[in-house]
Coordinates of C-alpha atoms in Angstrom, one line a residue:
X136 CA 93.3 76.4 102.7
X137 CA 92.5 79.9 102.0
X138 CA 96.0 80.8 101.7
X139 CA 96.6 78.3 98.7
X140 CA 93.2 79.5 97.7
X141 CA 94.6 83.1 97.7
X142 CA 98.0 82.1 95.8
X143 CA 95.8 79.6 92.9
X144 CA 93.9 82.8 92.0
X145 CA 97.4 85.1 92.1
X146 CA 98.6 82.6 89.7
X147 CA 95.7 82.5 87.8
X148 CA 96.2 86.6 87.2
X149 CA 99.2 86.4 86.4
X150 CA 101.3 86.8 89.3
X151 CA 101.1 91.0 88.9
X152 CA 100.1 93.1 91.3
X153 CA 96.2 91.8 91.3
X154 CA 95.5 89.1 93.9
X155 CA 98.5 89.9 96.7
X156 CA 98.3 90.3 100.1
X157 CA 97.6 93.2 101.9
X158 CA 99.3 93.9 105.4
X159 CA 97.2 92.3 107.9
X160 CA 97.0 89.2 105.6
X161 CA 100.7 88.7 105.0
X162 CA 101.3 88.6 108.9
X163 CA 98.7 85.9 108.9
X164 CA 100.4 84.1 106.3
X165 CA 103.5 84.9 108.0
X166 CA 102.2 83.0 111.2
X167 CA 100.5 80.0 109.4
X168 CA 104.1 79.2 107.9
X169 CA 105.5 78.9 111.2
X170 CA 102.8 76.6 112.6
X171 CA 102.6 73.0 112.6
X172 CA 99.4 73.0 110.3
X173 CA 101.7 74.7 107.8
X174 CA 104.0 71.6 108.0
X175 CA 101.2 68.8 108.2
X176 CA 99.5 70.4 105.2
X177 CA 102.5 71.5 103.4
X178 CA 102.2 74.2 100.7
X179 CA 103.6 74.7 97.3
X180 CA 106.4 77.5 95.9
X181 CA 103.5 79.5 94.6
X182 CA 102.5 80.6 98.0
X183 CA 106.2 81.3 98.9
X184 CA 106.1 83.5 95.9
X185 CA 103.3 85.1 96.7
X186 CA 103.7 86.3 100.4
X187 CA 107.6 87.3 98.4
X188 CA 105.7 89.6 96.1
X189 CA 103.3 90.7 98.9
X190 CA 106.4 92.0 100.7
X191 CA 107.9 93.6 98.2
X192 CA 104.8 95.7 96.8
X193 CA 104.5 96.4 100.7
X194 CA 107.3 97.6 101.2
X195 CA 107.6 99.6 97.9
X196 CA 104.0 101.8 98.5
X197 CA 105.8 102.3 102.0
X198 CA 109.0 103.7 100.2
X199 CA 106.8 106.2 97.9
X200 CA 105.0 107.2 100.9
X201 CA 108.1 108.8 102.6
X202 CA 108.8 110.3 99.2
X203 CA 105.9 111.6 98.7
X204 CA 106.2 112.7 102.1
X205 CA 109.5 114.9 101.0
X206 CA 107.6 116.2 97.9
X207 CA 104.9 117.4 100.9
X208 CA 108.1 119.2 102.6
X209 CA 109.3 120.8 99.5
X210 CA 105.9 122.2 99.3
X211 CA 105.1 123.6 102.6
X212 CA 109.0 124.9 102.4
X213 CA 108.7 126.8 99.2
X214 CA 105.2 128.4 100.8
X215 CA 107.3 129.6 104.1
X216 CA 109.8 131.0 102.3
X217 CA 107.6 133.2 99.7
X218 CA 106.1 134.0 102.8
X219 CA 108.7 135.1 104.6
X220 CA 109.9 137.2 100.7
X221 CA 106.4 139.0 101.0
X222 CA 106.6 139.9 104.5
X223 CA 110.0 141.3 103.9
X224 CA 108.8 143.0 101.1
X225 CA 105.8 144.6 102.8
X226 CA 108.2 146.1 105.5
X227 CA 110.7 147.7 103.1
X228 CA 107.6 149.0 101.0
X229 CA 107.3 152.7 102.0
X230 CA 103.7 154.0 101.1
X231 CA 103.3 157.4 100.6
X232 CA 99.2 157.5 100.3
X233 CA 96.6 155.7 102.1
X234 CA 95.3 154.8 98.3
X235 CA 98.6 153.6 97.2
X236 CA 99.2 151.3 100.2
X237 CA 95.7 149.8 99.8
X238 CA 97.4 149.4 95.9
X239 CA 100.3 148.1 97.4
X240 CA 98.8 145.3 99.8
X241 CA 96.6 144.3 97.1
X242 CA 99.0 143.5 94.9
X243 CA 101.2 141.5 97.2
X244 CA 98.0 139.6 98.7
X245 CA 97.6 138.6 95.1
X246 CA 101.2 137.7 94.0
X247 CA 101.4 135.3 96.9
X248 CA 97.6 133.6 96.5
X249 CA 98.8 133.0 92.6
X250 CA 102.4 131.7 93.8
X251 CA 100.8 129.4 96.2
X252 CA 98.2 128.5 93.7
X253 CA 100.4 127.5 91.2
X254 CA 102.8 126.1 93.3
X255 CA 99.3 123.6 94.9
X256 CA 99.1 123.3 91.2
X257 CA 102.4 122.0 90.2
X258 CA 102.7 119.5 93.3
X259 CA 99.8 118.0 93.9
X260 CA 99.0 116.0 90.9
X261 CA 103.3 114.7 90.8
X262 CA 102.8 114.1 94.7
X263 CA 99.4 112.1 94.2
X264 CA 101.1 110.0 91.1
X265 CA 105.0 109.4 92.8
X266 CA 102.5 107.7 96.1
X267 CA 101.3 105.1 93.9
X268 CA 104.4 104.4 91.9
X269 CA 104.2 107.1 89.0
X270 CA 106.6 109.0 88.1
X271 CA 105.4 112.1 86.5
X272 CA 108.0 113.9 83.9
X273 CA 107.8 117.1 85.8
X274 CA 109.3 115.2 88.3
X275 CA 112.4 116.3 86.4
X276 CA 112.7 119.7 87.1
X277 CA 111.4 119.0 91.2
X278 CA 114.8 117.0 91.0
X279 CA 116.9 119.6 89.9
X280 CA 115.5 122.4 92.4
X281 CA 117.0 120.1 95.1
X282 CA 120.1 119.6 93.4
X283 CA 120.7 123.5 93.2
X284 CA 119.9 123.2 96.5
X285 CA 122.0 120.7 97.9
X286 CA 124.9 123.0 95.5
X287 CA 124.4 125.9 97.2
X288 CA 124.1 124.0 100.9
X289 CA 127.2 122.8 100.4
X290 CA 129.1 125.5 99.5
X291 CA 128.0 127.1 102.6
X292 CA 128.9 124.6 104.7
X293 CA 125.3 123.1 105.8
X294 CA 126.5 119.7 104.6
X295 CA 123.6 117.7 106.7
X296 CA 121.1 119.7 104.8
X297 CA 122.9 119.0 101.6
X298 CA 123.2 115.6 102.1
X299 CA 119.6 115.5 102.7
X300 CA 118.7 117.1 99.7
X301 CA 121.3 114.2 97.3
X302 CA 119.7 111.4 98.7
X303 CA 116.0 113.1 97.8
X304 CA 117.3 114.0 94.2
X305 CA 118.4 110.2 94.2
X306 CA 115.4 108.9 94.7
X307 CA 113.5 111.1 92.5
X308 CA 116.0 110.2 90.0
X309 CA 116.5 106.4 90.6
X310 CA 112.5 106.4 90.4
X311 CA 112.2 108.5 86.5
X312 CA 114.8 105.6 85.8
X313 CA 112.7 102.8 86.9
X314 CA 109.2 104.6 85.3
X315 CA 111.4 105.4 82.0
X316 CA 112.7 101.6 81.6
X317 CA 109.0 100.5 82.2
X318 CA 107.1 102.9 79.8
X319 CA 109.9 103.2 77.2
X320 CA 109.3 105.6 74.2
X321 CA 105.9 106.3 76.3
X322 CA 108.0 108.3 78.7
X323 CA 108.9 112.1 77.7
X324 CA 112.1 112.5 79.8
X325 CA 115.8 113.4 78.5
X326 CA 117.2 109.6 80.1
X327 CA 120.9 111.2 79.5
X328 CA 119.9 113.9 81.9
X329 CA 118.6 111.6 84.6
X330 CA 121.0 109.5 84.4
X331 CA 123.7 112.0 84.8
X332 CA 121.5 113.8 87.9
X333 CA 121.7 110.4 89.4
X334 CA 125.3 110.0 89.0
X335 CA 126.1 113.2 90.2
X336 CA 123.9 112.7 93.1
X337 CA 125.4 109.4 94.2
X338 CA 129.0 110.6 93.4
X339 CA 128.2 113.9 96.2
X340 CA 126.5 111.6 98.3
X341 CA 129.8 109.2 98.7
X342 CA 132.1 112.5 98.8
X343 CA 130.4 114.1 102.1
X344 CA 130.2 110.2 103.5
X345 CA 134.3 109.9 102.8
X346 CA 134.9 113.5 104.2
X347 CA 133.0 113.2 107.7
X348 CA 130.9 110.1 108.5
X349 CA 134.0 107.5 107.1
X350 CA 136.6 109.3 109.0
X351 CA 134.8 108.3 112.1
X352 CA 134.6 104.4 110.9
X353 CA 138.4 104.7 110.0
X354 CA 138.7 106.1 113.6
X355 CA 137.3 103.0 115.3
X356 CA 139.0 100.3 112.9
X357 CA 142.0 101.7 113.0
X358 CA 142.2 101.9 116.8
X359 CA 144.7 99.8 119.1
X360 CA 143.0 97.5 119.5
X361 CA 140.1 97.9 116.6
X362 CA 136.2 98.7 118.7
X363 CA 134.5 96.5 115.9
X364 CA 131.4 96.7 118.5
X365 CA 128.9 94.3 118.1
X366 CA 125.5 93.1 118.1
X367 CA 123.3 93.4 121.4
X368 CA 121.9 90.1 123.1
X369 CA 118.4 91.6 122.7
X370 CA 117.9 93.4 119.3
X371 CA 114.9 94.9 117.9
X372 CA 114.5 96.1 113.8
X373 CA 113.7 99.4 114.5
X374 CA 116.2 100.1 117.3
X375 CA 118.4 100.4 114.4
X376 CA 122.2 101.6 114.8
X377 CA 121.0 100.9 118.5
X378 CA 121.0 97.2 117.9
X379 CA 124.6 97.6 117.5
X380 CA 127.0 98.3 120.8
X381 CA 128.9 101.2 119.8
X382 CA 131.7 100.9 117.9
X383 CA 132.5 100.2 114.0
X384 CA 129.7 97.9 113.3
X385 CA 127.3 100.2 114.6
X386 CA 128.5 103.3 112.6
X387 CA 128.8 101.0 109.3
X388 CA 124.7 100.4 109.6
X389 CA 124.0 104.6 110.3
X390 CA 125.9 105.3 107.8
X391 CA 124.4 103.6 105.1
X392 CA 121.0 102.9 106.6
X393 CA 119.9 105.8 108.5
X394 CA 120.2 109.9 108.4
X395 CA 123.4 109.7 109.6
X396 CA 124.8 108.9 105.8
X397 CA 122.9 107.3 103.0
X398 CA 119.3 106.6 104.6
X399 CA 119.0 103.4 102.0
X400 CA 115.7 102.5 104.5
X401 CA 113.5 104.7 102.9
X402 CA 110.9 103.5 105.2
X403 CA 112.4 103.1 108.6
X404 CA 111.3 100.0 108.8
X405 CA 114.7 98.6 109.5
X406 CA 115.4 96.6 106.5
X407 CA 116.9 96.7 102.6
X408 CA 114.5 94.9 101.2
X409 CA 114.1 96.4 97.6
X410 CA 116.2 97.6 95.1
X411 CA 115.0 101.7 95.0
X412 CA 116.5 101.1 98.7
X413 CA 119.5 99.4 98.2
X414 CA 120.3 102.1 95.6
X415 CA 120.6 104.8 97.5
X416 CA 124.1 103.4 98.8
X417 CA 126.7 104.8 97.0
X418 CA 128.7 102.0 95.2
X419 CA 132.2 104.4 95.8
X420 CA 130.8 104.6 100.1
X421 CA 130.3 100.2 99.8
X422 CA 133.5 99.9 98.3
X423 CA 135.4 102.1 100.8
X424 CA 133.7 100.1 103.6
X425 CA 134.9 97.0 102.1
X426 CA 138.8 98.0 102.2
X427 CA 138.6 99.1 105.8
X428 CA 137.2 96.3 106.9
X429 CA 139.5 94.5 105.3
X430 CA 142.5 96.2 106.4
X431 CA 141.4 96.4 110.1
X432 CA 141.1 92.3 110.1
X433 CA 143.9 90.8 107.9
X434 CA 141.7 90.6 105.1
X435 CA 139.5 88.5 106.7
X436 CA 136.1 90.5 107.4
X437 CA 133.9 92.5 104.9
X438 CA 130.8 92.3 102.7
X439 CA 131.3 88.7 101.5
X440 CA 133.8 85.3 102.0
X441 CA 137.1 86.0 99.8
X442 CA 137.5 81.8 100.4
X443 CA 133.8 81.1 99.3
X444 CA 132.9 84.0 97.2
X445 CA 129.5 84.1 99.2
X446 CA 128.0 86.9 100.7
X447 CA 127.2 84.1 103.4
X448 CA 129.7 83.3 106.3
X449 CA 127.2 80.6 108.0
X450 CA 129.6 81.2 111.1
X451 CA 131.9 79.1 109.6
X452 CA 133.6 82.1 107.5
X453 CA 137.6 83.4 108.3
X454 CA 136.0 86.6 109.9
X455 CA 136.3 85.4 113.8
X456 CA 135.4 89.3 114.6
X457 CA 132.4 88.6 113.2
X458 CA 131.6 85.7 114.7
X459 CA 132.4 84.0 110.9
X460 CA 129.5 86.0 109.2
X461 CA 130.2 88.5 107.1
X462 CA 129.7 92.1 106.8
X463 CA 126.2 92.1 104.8
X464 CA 124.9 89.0 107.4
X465 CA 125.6 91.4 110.2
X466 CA 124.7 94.9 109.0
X467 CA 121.8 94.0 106.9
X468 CA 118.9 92.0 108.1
X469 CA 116.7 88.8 105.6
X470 CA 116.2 89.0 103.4
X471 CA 119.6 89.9 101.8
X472 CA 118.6 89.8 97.9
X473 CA 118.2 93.8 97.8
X474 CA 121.6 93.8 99.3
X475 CA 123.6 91.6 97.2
X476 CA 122.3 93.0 94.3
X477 CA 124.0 96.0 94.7
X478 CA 127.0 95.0 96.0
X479 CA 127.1 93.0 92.6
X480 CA 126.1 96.2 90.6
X481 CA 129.0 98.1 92.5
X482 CA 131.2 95.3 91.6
X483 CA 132.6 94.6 95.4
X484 CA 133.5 90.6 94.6
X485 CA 135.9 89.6 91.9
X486 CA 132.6 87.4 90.7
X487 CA 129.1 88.1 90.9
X488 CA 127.7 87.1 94.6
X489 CA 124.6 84.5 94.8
X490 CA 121.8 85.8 96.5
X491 CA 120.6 82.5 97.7
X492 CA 124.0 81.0 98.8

């Protein structure tokens, strides 16, 4: 009774972000639905939606936590390295007078107490805002330090570290989108500008993916006979790639879930379950997926069912090698929503795929 309690007064503000469930209380709610009471009682679509949005705002804090987290990096990062500038500086510094070296030291003890001042001054306030879901303008420019960053990584060759540093200006960027659609004319950012920085991101993002991670999924599909791999008897979420034996299934899910390629689980919680997630997967990386897949199995396997037009197999789908799912059944786990949606904004299916069937 509390429950529907709880869901009557979500309604009754609105069905925003007042009145959801916190973490403890959507497990609860979780657990109630799958006992009998639940089916004696029954309940109405409300509650569904509730525990739904629940979920979602859940997982969403989670995802600008790690972010927040990376802005927390950048910071400590940027500190170590002026660090490391003075120290350098202070050992190439000759000093030809006691008084002059006091001068000296004094003047670099100050330089770095007013870089890291004004560095605590820039960060905190963005990091504090991006936690709690606001994106901050000066976001901008945080967004296109990585990118030089990630530039100059991978011309050098450090392509892990440059990959790391697309996907964060990605979601910074993905984010100022999302903030700038919400506020509108409220929202003082150049939207040409992030939307290109996002672009560009993406595009690098699917380029070091096709040059190394892919050429390792080609590898396995390709082989006499295809190692598809599959799912272990007993899986757990956050096992992750490990829920897969190894082989082409397994290096599909690392490389657009985890480190490995695109990390679209922002949270490592082992699901896609929001859009900010599912668009940190390149559409160019899904679509490349999709034709290996399909070459490897006679056109039968990949993200949805050509004879259906359903991202749903049901086990009853062409793709035997999949035990007639399809690709997004296996790789991703419920719900799939997040998912589809972008394999309909990346335009993988002739027609738009239904989320619910």
């Amino acid at each position: 009774r509390r429950l529907v309690d709880r869901a009557d007064e979500w309604e009754r503000l609105g069905k925003g972000k007042g009145g959801l469930l916190d973490e403890v209380e959507l497990a609860e709610a979780g657990r109630w639905l799958s006992s009998p009471d639940a089916e004696e009682l029954g309940y109405d679509k409300t509650l569904l939606e509730l525990i739904e949005a629940s979920d979602r705002a859940i997982q969403e804090a989670k995802e600008r936590a790690e972010a927040a987290r990376q802005l927390e990096l950048q910071l400590r990062q940027e500190k170590l390295e002026e660090e490391r500038k003075a120290r350098k500086a202070a050992q190439r510094t000759t000093i030809a007078t006691a008084v002059t070296a006091v001068s000296v030291i004094a003047l670099l003890v100050i330089g770095v107490f007013t870089r890291e001042q004004w560095i605590q001054q820039r960060y905190s306030q963005i990091t504090k805002d991006f936690s709690i879901g606001q994106a901050r303008p000066e976001l901008l420019p945080i967004a296109k330090e990585f990118r030089q960053k990630a530039d100059s990584l991978k011309k050098t060759g450090k392509l892990t570290e440059a990959l790391a540093n697309y996907r964060v200006v990605l979601t910074f960027t993905n984010l100022l989108k999302e903030q700038a659609e919400q506020q509108s004319r409220a929202f003082p950012v150049d939207r040409a500008t992030i939307n290109e920085m996002a672009r560009d991101a993406e595009s690098a993002i699917a380029e070091l993916i096709q040059a190394h991670q892919l050429l390792q999924l080609k590898g396995e599909l390709k082989a006499k006979p295809p190692r598809f791999g599959k799912l272990k008897d007993s899986i757990n979420l956050i096992d992750f790639e490990n829920q897969f034996e190894k082989g082409a299934l397994r290096t599909t899910y690392a490389i657009l879930m985890r480190g490995y390629g695109a990390k679209a689980d922002l949270n490592d919680d082992g699901l896609l379950t929001t859009s900010n997630e599912a668009s940190q997967m390149p559409c160019q990386t899904l679509k490349e997926i999709e034709e290996l897949w399909r070459q490897a199995t006679q056109k039968r396997c990949g993200w949805y069912d050509k004879l259906t037009n359903s991202a749903y197999g049901n086990g009853s789908s062409p793709c035997s090698e999949l035990g007639g799912q399809t690709l997004t059944e296996v790789v991703f786990n419920t719900p799939y929503n997040a998912a589809i949606e972008r394999l309909n904004s990346c335009g993988i299916a002739p027609r738009p795929l239904n989320p619910n069937g």
